[in-house]
CSV table of C-alpha atoms and ligand atoms in Angstrom, one decimal:
chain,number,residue,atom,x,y,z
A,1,UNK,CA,13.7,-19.3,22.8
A,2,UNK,CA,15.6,-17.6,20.5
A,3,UNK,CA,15.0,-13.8,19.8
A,4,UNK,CA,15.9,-12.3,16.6
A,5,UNK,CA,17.1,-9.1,16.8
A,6,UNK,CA,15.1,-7.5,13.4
A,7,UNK,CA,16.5,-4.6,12.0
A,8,UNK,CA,14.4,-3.1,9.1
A,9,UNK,CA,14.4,-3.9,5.4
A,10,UNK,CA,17.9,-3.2,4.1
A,11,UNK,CA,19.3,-5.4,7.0
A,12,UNK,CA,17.3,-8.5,5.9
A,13,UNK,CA,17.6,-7.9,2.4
A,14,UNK,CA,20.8,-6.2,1.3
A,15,UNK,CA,21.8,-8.2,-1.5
A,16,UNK,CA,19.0,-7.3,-3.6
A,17,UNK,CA,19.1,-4.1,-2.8
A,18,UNK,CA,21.7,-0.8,-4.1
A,19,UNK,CA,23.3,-0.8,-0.7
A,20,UNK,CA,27.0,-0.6,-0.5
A,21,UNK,CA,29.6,-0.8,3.1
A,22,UNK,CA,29.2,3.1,2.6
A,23,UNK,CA,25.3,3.5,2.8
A,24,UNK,CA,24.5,4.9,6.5
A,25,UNK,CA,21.5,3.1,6.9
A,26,UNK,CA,18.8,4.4,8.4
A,27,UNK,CA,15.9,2.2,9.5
A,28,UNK,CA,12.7,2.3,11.6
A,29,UNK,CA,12.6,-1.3,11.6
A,30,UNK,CA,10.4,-1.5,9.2
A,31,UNK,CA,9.1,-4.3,6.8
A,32,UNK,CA,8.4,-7.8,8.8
A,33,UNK,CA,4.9,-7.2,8.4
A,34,UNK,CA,2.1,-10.3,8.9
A,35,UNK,CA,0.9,-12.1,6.5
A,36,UNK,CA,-2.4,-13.0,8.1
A,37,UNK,CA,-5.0,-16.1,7.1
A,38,UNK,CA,-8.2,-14.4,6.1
A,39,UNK,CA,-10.7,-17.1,7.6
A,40,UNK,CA,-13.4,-15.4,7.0
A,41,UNK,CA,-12.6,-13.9,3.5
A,42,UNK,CA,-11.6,-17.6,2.6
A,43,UNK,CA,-14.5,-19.4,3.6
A,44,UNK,CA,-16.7,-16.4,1.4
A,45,UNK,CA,-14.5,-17.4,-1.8
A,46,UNK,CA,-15.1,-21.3,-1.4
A,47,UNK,CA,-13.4,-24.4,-1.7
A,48,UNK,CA,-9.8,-24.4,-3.3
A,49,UNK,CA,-8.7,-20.4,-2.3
A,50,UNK,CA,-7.0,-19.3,0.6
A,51,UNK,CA,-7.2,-15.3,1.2
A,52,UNK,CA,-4.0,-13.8,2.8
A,53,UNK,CA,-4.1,-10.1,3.8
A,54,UNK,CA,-0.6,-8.3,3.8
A,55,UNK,CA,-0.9,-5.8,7.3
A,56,UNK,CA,1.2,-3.2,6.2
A,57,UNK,CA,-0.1,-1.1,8.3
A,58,UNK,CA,2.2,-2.5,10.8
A,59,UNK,CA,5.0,-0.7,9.6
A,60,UNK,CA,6.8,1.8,12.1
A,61,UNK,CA,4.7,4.9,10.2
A,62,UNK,CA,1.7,2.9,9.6
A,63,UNK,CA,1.6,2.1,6.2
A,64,UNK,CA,3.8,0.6,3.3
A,65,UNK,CA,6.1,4.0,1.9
A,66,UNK,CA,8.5,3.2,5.1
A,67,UNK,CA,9.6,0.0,2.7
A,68,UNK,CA,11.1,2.3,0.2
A,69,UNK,CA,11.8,5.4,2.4
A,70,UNK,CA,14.5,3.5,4.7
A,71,UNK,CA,16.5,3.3,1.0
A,72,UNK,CA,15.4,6.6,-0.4
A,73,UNK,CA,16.5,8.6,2.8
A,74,UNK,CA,19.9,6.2,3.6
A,75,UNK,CA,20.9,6.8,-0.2
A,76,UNK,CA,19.8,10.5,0.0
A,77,UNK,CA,22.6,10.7,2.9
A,78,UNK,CA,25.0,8.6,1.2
A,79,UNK,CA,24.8,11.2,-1.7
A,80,UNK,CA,25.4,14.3,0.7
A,81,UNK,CA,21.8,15.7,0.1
A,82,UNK,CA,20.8,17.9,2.8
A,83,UNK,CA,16.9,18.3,1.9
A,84,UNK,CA,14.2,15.8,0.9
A,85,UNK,CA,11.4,16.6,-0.9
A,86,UNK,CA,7.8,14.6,-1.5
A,87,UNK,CA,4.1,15.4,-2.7
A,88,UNK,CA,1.8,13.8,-0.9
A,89,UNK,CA,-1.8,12.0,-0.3
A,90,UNK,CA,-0.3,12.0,3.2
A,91,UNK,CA,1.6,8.5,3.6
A,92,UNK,CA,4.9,9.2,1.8
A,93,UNK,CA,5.0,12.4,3.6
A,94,UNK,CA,4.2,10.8,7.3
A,95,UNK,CA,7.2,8.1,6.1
A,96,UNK,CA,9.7,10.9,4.3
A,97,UNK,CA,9.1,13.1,7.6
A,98,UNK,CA,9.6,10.7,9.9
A,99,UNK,CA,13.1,9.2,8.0
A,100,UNK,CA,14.3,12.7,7.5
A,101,UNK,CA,13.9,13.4,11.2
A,102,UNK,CA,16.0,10.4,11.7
A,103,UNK,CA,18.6,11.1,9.4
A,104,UNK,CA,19.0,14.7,10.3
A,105,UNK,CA,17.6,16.0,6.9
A,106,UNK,CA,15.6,18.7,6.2
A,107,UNK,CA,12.2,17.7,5.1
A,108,UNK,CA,9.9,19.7,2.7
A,109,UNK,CA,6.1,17.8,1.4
A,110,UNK,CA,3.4,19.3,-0.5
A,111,UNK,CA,-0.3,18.2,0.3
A,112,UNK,CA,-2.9,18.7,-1.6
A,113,UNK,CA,-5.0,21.8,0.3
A,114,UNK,CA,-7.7,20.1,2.4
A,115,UNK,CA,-7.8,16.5,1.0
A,116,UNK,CA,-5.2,14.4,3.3
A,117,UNK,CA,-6.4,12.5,6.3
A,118,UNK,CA,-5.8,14.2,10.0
A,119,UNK,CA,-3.8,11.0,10.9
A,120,UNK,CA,-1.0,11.3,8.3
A,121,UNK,CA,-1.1,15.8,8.5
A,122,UNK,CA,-0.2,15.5,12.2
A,123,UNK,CA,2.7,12.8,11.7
A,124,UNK,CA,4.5,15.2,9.1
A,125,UNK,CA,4.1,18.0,11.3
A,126,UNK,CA,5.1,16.3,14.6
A,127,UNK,CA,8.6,15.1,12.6
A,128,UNK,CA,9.0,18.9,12.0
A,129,UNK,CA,8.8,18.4,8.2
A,130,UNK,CA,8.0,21.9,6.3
A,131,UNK,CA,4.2,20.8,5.5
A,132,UNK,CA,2.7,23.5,2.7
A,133,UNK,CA,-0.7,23.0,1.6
A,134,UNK,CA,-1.0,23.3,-1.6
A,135,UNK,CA,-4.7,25.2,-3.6
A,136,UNK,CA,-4.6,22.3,-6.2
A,137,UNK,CA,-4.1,18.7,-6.5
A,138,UNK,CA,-1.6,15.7,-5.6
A,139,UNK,CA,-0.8,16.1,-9.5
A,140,UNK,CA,0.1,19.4,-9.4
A,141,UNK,CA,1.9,19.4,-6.4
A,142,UNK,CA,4.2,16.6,-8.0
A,143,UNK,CA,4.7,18.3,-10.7
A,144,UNK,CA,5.9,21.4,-8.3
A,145,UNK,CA,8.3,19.0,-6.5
A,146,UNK,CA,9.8,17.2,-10.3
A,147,UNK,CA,10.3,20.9,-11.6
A,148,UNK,CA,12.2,22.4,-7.7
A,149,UNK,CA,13.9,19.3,-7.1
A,150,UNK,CA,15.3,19.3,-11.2
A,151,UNK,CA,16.4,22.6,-10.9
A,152,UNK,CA,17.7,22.7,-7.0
A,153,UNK,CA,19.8,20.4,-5.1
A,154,UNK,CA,17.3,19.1,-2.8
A,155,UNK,CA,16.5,15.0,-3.3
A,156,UNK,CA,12.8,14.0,-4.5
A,157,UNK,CA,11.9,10.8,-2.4
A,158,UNK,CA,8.5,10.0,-4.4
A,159,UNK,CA,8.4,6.9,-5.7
A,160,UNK,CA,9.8,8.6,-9.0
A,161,UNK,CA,12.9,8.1,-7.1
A,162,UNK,CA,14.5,4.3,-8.0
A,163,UNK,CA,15.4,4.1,-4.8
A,164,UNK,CA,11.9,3.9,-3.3
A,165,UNK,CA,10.7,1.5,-5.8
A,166,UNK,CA,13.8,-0.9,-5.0
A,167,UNK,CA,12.9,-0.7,-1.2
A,168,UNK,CA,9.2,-1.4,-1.4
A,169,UNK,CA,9.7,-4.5,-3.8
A,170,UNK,CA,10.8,-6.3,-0.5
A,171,UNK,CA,6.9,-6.7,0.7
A,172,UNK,CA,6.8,-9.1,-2.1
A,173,UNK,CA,10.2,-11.1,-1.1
A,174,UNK,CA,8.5,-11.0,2.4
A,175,UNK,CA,5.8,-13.2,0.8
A,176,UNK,CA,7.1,-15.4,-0.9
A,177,UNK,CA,9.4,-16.2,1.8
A,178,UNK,CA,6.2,-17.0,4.0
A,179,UNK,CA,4.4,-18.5,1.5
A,180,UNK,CA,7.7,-20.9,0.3
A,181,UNK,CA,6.0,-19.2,-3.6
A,182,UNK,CA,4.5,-16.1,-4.8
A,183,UNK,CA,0.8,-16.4,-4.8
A,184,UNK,CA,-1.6,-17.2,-7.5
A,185,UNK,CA,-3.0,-13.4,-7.1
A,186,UNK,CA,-2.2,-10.5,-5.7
A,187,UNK,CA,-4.8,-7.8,-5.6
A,188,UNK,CA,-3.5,-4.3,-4.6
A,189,UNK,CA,-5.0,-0.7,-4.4
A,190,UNK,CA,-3.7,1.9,-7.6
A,191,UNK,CA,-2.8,5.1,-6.7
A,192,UNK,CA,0.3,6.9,-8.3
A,193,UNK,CA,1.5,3.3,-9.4
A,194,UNK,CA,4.9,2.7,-7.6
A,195,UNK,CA,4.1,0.0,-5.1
A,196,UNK,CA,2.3,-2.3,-7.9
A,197,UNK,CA,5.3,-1.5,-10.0
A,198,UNK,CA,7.6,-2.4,-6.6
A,199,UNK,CA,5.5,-6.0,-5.7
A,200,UNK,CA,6.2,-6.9,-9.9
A,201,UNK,CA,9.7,-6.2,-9.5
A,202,UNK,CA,10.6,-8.3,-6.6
A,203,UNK,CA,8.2,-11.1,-7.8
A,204,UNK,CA,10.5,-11.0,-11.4
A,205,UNK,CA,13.7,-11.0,-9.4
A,206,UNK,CA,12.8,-13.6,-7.0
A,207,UNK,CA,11.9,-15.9,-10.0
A,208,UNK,CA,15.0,-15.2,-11.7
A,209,UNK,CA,17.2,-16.4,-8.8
A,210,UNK,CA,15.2,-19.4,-8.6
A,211,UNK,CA,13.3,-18.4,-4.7
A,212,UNK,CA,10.0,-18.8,-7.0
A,213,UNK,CA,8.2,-21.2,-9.3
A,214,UNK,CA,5.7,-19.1,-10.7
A,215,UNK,CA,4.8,-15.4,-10.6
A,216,UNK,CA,1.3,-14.1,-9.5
A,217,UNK,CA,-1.2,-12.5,-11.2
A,218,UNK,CA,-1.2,-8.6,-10.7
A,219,UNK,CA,-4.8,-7.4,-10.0
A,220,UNK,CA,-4.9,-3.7,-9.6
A,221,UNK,CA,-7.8,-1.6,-8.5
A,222,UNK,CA,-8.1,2.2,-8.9
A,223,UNK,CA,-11.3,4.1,-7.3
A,224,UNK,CA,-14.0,4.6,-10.0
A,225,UNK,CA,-13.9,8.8,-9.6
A,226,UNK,CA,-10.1,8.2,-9.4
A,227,UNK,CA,-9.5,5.4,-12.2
A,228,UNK,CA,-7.0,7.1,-15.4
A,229,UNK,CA,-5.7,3.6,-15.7
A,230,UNK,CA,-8.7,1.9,-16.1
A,231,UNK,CA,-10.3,5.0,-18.4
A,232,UNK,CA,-7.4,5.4,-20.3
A,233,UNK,CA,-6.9,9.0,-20.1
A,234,UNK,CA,-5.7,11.3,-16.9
A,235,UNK,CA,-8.5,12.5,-15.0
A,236,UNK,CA,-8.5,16.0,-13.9
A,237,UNK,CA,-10.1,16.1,-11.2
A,238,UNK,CA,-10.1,12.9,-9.2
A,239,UNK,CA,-12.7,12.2,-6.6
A,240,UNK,CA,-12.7,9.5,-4.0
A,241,UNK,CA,-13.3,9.4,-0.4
A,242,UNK,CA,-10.1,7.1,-0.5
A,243,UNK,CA,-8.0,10.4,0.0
A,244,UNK,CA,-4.2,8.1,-0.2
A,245,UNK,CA,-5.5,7.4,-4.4
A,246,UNK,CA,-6.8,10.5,-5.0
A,247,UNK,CA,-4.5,10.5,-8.2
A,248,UNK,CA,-5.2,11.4,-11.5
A,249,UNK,CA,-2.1,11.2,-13.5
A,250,UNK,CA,0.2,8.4,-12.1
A,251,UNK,CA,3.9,9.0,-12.5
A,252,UNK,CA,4.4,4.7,-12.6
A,253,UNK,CA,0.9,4.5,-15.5
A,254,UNK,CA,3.4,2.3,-17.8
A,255,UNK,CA,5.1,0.5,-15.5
A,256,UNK,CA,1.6,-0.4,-13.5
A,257,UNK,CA,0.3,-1.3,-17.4
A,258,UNK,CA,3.1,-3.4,-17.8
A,259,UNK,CA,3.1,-5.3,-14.5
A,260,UNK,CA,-0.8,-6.3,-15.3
A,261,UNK,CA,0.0,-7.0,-19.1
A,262,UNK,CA,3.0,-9.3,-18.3
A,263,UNK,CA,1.4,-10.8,-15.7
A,264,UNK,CA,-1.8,-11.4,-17.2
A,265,UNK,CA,-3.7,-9.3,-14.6
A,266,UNK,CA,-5.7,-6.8,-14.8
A,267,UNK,CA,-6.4,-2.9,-13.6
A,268,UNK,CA,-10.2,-2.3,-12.7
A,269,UNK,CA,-12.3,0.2,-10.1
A,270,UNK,CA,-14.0,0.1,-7.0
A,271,UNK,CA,-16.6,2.5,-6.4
A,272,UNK,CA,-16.2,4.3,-2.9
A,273,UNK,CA,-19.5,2.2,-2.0
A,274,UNK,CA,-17.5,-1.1,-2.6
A,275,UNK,CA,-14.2,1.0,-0.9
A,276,UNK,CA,-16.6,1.1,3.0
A,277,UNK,CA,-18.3,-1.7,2.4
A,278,UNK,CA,-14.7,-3.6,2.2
A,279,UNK,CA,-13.1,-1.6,4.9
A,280,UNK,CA,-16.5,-2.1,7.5
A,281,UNK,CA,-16.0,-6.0,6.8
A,282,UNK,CA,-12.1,-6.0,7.4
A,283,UNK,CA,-12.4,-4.4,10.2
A,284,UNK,CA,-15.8,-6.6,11.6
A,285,UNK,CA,-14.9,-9.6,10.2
A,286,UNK,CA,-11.5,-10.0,10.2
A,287,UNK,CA,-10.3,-7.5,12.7
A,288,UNK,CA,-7.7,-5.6,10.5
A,289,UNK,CA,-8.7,-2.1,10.4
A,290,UNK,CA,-6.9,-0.3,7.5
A,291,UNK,CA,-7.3,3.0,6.0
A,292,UNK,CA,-10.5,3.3,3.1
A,293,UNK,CA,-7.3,3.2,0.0
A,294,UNK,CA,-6.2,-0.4,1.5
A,295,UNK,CA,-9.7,-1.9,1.4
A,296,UNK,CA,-10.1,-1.3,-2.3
A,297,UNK,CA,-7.7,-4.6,-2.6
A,298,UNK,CA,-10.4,-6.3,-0.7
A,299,UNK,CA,-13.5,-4.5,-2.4
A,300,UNK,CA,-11.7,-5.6,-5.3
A,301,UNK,CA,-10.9,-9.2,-4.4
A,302,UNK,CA,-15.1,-9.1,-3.7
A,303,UNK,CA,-16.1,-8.1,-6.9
A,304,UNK,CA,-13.8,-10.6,-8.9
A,305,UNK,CA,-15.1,-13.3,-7.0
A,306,UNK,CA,-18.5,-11.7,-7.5
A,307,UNK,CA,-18.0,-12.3,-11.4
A,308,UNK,CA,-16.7,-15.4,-11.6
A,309,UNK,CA,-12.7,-14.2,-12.3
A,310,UNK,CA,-10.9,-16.6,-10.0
A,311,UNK,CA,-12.9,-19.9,-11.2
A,312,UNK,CA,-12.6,-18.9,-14.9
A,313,UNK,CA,-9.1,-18.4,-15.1
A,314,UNK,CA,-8.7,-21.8,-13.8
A,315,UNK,CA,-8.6,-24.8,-15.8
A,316,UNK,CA,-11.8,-26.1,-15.6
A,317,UNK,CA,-10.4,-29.5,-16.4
A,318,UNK,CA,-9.2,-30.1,-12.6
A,319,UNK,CA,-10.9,-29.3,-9.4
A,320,UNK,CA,-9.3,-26.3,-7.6
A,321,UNK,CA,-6.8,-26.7,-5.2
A,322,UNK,CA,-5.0,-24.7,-2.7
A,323,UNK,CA,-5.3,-21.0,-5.1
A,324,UNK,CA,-3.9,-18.3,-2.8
A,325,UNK,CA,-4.3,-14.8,-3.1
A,326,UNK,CA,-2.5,-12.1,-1.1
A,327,UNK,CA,-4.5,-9.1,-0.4
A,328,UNK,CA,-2.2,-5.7,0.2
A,329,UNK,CA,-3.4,-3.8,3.3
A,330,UNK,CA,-1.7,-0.7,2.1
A,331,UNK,CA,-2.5,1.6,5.6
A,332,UNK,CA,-3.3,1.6,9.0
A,333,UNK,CA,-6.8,2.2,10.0
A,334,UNK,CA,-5.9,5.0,12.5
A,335,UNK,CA,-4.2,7.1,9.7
A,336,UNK,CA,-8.0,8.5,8.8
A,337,UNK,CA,-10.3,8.2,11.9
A,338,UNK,CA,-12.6,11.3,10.5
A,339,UNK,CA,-13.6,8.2,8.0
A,340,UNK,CA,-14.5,5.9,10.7
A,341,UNK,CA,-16.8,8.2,13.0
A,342,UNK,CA,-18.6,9.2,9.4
A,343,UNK,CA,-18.8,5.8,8.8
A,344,UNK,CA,-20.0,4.0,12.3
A,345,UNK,CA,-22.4,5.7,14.1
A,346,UNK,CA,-21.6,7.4,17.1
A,347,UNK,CA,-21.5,6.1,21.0
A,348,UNK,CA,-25.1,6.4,22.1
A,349,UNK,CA,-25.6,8.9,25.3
A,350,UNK,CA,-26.8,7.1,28.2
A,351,UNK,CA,-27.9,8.0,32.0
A,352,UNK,CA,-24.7,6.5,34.4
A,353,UNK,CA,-26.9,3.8,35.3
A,354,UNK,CA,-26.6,-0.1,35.5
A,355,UNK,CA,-29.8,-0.9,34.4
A,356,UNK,CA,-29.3,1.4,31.3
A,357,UNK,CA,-26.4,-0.3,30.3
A,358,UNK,CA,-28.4,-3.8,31.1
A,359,UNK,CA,-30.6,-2.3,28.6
A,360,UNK,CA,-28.9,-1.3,25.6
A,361,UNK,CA,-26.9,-4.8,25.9
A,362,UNK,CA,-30.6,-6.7,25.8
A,363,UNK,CA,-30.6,-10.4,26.1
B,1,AN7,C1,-2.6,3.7,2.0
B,1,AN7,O1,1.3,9.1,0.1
B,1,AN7,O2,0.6,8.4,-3.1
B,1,AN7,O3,0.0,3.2,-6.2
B,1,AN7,O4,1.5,10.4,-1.6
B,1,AN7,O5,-1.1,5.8,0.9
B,1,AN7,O6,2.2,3.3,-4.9
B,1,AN7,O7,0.8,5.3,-5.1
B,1,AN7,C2,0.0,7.2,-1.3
B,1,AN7,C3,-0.5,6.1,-1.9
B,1,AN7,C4,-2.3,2.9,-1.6
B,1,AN7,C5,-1.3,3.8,-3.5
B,1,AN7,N1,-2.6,2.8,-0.3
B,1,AN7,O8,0.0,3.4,-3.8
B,1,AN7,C6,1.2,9.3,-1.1
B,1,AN7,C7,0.6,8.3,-1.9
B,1,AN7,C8,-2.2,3.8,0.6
B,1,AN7,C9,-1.5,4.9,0.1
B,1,AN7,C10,-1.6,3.9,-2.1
B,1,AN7,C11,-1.2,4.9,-1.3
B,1,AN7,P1,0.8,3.8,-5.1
């Protein structure tokens, strides 16, 4: 058998990415994620649609921002920077912290006071990142971090950063090389806008060098309390229990509008009912358990199919055939386990007796 020594994103994907002989790269191995048949989620849609479910949650931090964070921190050295800087829901700082320590960089993130999951708070601190908690916002901590990292020399590394973007639009190479095409839809959770931005990017790229027939749909979902793209307008003060999109003024709101107008997709909500609901059925019926953000693709992919989307948008003329669509799984489940025991009900208490275990398991 032959063994493939994998060795992260920029290895595998150089050429499309701003890497020169002079990058030091550092890598986590990350990227090489599954793209795993959703039987169950495929059989609820009908004939003619194949559901896919992109585990990034697999990646070495546990969720997607080590994509773009291997070529944010690499170029950050390349540069000379010493210090990093992020505001954070709590992934990009896990990721940023975790690179830094790697690299040998000093790593500072601002969290929103409170509202990240335990997960992702104890990653940043365990990589010895400077972790301040913030009495405000992820908005207003990212506007601290654009207004200390314009006027200091210490590198931002939130997906404002072109770096970032470049390195997450590999998840969508990573499809389409799976797939042998990109996929009819892809349905992905909306939170300060850079990863749909990054999936339409490397989609567009991969088309232009001829990897690609087509280019998907872009279906974007935002949490209802947390949903400025859908309403229009930023909101002020966001509210979700899907802490990682707990964003109210996206710094990626035109590029995100422009992947789904280009694409002729769309941006919609989820309401955090449809957000458990989603993440209890991944998780029971398909295994996968991600973080509450990640199932709004899949609360999202319910309610389309719910309405009637995917079979109106096709030609009614033929029968459908073979329509996949790629769900992103943004997080790993473990990232916010304060979620799952509100969620599940707790272990029942029982005397340390066979015959009340015999019980409780019933016939
Ligand atoms: C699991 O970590 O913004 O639309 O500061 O952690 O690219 O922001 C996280 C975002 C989806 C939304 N799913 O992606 C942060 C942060 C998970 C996330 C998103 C995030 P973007």
């Amino acid at each position: 058998m032959k063994i493939i020594n994998y060795k992260g994103v920029i290895d595998r994907y150089k050429k499309y990415l701003p890497i020169t002989e002079r990058t030091p790269v550092i890598s986590l191995n990350e990227g090489n994620t599954p793209l795993i048949y959703a039987s169950y989620l495929s059989k609820l849609m009908g004939r003619g649609f194949a559901v896919y479910l992109k585990y990034e949650g697999l990646n070495p931090t546990g969720s997607f921002k080590d994509r773009g964070m291997t070529v944010a921190i690499s170029k950050a050295l390349e540069e000379g920077s010493k210090v990093v800087m992020c505001a954070s829901t709590g992934n990009t700082s896990a990721s940023a912290a975790a690179y830094a320590a790697k690299a040998g960089l000093k790593c500072v993130v601002l969290i929103p006071k409170g509202a990240i999951a335990l997960g992702k708070l104890s990653q940043a601190l365990i990589h010895g990142a400077l972790v301040l908690a913030v009495e405000g916002n992820f908005d207003t901590a990212l506007n601290l971090v654009r207004e200390i990292t314009r006027q200091y020399p210490i590198t931002l590394v939130n997906s404002l950063n072109p770096y970032r973007i470049e390195g997450q639009k590999t998840a969508s190479f990573e499809i389409c090389d799976v797939l042998g095409n990109a996929p009819d839809f892809q349905i992905i959770p909306v939170g300060n806008a850079g990863n749909i931005t990054s999936y339409w990017k490397g989609y567009k790229e991969y088309k232009e060098l001829g990897k690609i027939k087509r280019l998907p749909k872009m279906l974007g979902f935002q949490a209802e309390g947390a949903a400025p793209i859908v309403k229009g307008h930023p909101i002020k003060t966001p509210k979700t229990i899907a802490t990682a999109i707990r964003i109210g003024n996206p710094a990626s709101w035109q590029q995100a509008e422009r992947a789904r107008d280009e694409s002729g997709g769309l941006i919609d909500t989820v309401t955090d009912r449809e957000i458990l609901s989603a993440y209890k059925l991944l998780a029971a019926k398909e295994g996968l358990f991600v973080e509450p953000a990640s199932a709004a693709s899949v609360a999202g992919l319910l309610k389309l199919s719910r309405c009637g989307y995917f079979r109106k948008s096709h030609n009614t003329q033929h029968t459908i055939h073979n329509k996949k669509i790629v769900c992103i799984l943004t997080g790993h489940g473990l990232k916010d386990p304060e979620r799952t025991i509100k969620t599940i009900k707790s272990p029942k208490v029982i005397k340390p007796n066979i015959k009340a275990i015999l019980k409780e398991i019933g016939d």
